[in-house]
PDB file of C-alpha atoms in Angstrom:
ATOM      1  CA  UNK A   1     -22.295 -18.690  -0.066  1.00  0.00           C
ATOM      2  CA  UNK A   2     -21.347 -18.245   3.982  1.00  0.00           C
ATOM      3  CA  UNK A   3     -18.497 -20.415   5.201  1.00  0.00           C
ATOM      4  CA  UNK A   4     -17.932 -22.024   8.583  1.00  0.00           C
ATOM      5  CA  UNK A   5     -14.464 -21.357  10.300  1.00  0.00           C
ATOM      6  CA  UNK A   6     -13.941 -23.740  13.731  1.00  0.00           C
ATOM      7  CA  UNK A   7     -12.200 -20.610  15.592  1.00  0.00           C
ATOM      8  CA  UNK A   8     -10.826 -22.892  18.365  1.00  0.00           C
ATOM      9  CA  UNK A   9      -7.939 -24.284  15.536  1.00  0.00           C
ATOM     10  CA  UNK A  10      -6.557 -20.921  15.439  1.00  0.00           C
ATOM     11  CA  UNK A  11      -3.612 -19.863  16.489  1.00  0.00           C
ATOM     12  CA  UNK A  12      -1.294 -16.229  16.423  1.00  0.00           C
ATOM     13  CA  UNK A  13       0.649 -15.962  13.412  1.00  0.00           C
ATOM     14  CA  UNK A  14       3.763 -13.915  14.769  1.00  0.00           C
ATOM     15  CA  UNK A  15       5.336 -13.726  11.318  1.00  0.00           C
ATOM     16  CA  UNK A  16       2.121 -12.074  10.431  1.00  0.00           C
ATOM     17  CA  UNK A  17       2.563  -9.854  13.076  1.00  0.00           C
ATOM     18  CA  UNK A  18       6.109  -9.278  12.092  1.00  0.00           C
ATOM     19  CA  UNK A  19       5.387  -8.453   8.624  1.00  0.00           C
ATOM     20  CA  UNK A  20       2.629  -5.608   9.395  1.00  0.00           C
ATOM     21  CA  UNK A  21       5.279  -4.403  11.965  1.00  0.00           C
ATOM     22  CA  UNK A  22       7.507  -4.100   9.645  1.00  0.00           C
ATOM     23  CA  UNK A  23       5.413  -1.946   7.455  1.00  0.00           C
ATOM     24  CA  UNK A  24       4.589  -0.373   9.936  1.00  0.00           C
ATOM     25  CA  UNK A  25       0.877  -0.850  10.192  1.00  0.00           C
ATOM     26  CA  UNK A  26      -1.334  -0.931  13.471  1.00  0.00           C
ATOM     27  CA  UNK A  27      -4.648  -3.456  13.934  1.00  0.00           C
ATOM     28  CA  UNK A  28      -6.676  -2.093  16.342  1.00  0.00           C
ATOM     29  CA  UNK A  29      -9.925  -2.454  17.897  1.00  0.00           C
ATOM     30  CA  UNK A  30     -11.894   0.747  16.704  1.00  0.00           C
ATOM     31  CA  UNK A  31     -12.659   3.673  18.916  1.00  0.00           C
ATOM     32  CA  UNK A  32     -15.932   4.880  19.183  1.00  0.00           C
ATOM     33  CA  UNK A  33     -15.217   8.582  18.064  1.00  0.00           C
ATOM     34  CA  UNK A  34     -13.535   7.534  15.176  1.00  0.00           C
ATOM     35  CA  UNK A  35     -16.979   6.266  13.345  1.00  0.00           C
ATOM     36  CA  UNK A  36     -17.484   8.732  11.223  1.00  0.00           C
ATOM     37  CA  UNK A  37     -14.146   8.665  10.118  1.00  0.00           C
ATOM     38  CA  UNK A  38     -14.698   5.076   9.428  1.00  0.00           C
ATOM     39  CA  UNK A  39     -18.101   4.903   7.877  1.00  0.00           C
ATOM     40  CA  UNK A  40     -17.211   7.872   5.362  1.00  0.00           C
ATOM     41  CA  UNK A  41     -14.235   5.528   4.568  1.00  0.00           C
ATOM     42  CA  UNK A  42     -16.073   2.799   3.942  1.00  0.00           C
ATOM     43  CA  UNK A  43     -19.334   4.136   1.785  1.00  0.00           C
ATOM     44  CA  UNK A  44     -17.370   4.937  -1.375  1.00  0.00           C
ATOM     45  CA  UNK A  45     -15.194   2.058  -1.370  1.00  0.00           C
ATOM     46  CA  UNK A  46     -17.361  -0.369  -0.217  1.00  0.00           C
ATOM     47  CA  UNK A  47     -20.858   0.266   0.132  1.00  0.00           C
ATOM     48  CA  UNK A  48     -23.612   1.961   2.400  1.00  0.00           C
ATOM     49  CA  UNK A  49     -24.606  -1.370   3.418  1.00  0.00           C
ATOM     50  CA  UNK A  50     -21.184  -1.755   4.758  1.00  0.00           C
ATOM     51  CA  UNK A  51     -20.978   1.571   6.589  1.00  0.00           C
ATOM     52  CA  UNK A  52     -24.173   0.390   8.084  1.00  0.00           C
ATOM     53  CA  UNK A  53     -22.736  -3.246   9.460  1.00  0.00           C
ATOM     54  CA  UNK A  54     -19.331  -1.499  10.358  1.00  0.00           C
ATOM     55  CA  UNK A  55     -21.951   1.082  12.520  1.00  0.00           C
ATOM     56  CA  UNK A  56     -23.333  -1.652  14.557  1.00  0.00           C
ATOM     57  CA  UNK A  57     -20.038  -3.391  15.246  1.00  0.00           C
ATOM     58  CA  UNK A  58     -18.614   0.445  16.400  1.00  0.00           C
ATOM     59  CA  UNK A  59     -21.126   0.572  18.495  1.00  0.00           C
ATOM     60  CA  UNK A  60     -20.894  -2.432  20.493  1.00  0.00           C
ATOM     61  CA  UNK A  61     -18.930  -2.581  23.587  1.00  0.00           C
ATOM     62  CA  UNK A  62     -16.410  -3.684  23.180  1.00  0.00           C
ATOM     63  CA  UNK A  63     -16.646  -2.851  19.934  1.00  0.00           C
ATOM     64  CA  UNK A  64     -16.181  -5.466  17.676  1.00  0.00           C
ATOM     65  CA  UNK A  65     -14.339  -3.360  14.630  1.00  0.00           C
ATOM     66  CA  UNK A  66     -10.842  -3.240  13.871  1.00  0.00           C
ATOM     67  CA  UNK A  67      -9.192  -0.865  11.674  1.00  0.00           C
ATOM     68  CA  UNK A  68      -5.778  -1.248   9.922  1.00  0.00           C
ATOM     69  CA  UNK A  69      -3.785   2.097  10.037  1.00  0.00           C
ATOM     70  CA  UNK A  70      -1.141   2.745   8.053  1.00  0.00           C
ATOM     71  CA  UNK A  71       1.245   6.650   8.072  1.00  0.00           C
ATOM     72  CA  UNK A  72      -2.325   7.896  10.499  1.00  0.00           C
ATOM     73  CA  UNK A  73      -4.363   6.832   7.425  1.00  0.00           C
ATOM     74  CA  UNK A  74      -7.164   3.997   7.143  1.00  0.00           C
ATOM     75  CA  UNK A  75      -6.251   1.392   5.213  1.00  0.00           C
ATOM     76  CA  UNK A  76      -8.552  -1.524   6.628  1.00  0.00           C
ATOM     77  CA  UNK A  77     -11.398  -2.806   8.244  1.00  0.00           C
ATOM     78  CA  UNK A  78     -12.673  -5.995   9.906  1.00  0.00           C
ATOM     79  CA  UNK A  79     -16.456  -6.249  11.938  1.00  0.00           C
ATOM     80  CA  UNK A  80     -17.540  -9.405  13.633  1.00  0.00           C
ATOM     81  CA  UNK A  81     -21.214  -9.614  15.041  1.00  0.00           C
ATOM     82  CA  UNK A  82     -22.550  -7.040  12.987  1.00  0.00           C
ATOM     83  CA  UNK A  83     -25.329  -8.212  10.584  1.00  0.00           C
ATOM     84  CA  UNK A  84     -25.694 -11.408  12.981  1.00  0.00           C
ATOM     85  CA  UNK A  85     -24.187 -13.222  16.066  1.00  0.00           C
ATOM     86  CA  UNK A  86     -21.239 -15.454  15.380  1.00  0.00           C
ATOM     87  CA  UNK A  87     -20.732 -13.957  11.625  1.00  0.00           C
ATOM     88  CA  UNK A  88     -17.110 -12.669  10.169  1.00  0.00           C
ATOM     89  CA  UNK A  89     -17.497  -9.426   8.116  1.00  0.00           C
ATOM     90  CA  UNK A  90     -17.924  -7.211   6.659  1.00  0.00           C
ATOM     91  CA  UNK A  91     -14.098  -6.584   6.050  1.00  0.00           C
ATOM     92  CA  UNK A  92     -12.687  -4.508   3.511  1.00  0.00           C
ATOM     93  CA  UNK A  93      -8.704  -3.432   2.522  1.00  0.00           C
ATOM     94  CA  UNK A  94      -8.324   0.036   0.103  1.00  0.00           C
ATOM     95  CA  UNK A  95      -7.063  -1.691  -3.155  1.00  0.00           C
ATOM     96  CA  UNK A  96      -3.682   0.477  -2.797  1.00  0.00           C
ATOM     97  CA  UNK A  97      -2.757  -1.304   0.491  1.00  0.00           C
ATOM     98  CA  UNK A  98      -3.882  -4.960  -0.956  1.00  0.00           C
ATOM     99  CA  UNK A  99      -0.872  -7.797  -1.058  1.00  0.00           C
ATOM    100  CA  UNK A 100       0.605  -6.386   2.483  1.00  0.00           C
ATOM    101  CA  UNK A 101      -1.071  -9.386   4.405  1.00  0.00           C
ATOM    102  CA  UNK A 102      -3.581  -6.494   5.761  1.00  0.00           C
ATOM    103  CA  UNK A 103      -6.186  -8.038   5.107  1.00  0.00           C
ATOM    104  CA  UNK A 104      -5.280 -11.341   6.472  1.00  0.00           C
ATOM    105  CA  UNK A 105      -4.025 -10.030   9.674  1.00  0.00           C
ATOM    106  CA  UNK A 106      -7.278  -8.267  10.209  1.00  0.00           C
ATOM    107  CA  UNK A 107      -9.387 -11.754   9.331  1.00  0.00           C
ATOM    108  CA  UNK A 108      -7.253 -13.507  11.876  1.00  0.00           C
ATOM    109  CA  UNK A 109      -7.387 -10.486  14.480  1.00  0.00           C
ATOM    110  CA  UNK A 110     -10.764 -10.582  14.152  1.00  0.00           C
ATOM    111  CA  UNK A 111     -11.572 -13.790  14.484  1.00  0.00           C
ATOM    112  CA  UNK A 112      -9.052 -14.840  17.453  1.00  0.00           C
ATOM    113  CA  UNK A 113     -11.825 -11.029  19.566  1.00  0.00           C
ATOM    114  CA  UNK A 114     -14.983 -13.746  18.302  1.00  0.00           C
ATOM    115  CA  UNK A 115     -12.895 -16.865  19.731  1.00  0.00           C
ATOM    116  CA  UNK A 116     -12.098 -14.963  23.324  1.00  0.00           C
ATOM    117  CA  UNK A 117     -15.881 -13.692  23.449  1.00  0.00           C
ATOM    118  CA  UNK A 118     -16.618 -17.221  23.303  1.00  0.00           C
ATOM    119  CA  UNK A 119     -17.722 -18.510  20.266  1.00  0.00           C
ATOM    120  CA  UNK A 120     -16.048 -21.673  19.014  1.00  0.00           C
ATOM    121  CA  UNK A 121     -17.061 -20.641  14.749  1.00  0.00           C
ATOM    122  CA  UNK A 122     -17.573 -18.121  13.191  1.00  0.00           C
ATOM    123  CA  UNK A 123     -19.794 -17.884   9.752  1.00  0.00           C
ATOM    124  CA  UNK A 124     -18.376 -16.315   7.387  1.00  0.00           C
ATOM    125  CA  UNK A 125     -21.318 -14.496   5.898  1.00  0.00           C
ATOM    126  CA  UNK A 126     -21.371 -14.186   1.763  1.00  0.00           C
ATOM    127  CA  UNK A 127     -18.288 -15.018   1.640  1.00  0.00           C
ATOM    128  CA  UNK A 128     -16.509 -13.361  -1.721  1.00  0.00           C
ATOM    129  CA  UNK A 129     -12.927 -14.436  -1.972  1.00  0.00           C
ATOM    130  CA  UNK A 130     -13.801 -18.154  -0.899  1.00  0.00           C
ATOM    131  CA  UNK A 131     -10.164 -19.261  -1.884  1.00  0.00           C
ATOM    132  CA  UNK A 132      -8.605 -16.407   0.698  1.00  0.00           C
ATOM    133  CA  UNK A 133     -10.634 -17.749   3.592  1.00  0.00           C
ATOM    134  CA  UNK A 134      -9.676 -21.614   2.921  1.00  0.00           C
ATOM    135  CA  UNK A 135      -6.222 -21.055   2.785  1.00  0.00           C
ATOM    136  CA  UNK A 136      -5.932 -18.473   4.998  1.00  0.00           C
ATOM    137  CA  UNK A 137      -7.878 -19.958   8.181  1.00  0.00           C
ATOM    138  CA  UNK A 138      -9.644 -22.859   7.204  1.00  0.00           C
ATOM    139  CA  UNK A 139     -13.081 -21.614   6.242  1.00  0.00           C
ATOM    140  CA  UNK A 140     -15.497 -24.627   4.448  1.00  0.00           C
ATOM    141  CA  UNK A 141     -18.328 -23.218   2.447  1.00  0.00           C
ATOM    142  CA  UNK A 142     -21.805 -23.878   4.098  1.00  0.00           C
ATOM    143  CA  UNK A 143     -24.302 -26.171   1.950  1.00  0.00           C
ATOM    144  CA  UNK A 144     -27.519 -24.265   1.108  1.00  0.00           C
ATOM    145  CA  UNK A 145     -26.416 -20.863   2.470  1.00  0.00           C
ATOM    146  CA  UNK A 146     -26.795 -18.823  -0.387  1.00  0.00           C
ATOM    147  CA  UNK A 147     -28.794 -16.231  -0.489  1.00  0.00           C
ATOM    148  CA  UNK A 148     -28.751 -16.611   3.522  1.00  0.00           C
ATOM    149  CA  UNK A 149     -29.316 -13.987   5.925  1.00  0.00           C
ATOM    150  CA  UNK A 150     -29.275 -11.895   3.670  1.00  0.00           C
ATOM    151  CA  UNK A 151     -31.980 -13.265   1.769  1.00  0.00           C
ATOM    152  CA  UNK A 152     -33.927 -10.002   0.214  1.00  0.00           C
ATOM    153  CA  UNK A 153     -32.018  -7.356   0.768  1.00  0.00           C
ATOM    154  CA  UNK A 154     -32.438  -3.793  -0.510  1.00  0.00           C
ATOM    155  CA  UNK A 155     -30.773  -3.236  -3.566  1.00  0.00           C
ATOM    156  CA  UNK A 156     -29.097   0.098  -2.391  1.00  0.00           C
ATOM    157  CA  UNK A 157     -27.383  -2.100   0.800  1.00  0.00           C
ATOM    158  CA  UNK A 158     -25.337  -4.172  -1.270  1.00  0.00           C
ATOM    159  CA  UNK A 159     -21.964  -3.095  -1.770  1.00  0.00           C
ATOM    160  CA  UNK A 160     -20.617  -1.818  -5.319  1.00  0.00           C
ATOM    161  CA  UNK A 161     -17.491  -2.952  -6.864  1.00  0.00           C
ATOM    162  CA  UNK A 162     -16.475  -6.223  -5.063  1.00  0.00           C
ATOM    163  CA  UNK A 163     -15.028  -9.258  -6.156  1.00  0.00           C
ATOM    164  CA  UNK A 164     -13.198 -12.188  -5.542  1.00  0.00           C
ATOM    165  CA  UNK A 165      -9.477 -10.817  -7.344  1.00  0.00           C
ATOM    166  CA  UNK A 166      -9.930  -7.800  -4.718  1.00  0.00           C
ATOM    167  CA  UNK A 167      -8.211  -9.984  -2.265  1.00  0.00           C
TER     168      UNK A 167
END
C-alpha cells in the first residue's frame, strides 16, 4: 500500500543530526561517478529492481539519491522521483548499520530535497515498514493503492528479502 506524507509539516530534526554526527556518519546527495559503486551495493541486498530506481534518481540533476556513509563504506540509501514524480523510495539501510537512526535520517533528508524542489507530498510508494513512516514523519496509508504503480511488474524487478522488521 503507498502512503501520503504532507512534506510542508516537516521540520530538521537536529538531534537526528546530532546522533549520526556522533557516529560519525555522512548523508549526502550522491555523486554521479559513484553509481556503480552504488548500484552493485544495492543488487544483492536489495534487488535489481532497486539498482534500477536508484539509477534513475543518480542520474537526475540534481540527483535525487542520497547515500549514508559510514568509516568510507556505504551503509544507506534514499531515492526520491525515481519510479514516479512526487514518490519516496526506494530506500534501503545494510541490516548491520540498522537501529543507528540511518535510516530515518535519510527518509527525512530525503524528503525535506522533494519539499525544496517544490512538492508539498510525497507518496510513499509500497510502502513496507508502514509503522516506521507513521511515526517517523507522518505518512497515512493511501486507500486503494495497492498494487499501484507498480501494478504488473516483472517478477525479476521486485526486490528479495524485504520486510517490515528490517526497519
Amino acid at each position: 500500500m503507498d502512503m501520503l506524507v504532507k512534506l510542508y509539516e516537516l521540520k530538521a530534526d537536529p538531534a537526528l543530526d546530532k546522533r549520526i554526527a556522533e557516529q560519525e556518519i555522512t548523508i549526502r546527495r550522491i555523486l554521479a561517478p559513484e553509481l556503480n559503486a552504488l548500484t552493485a551495493w544495492i543488487g544483492p541486498r536489495f534487488g535489481t529492481g532497486w539498482a534500477a530506481e536508484a539509477t534513475v534518481a543518480t542520474m537526475r540533476q540534481p540527483p535525487t539519491c542520497f547515500i549514508a556513509i559510514q568509516n568510507d563504506e556505504l551503509i544507506g540509501f534514499a531515492c526520491h522521483d525515481a519510479t514516479a514524480k512526487g514518490f519516496f523510495g526506494p530506500t534501503g539501510v545494510d541490516t548491520a548499520a540498522r537501529g543507528k537512526g540511518v535510516g530515518y535520517a535519510l527518509l527525512l533528508t530525503t524528503l525535506l530535497d522533494m519539499y525544496a524542489q517544490g512538492y508539498a507530498y510525497a507518496v510513499i510508494g509500497g510502502a513496507g515498514p508502514m509503522e516506521f513512516y507513521r511515526r517517523s514523519v507522518g505518512a497515512v496509508p493511501i486507500e486503494g493503492s495497492e498494487p499501484g504503480i507498480y501494478r504488473g511488474m516483472l517478477p525479476l524487478a521486485e526486490p528479495k528479502g524485504i520486510s517490515e522488521s528490517d526497519h
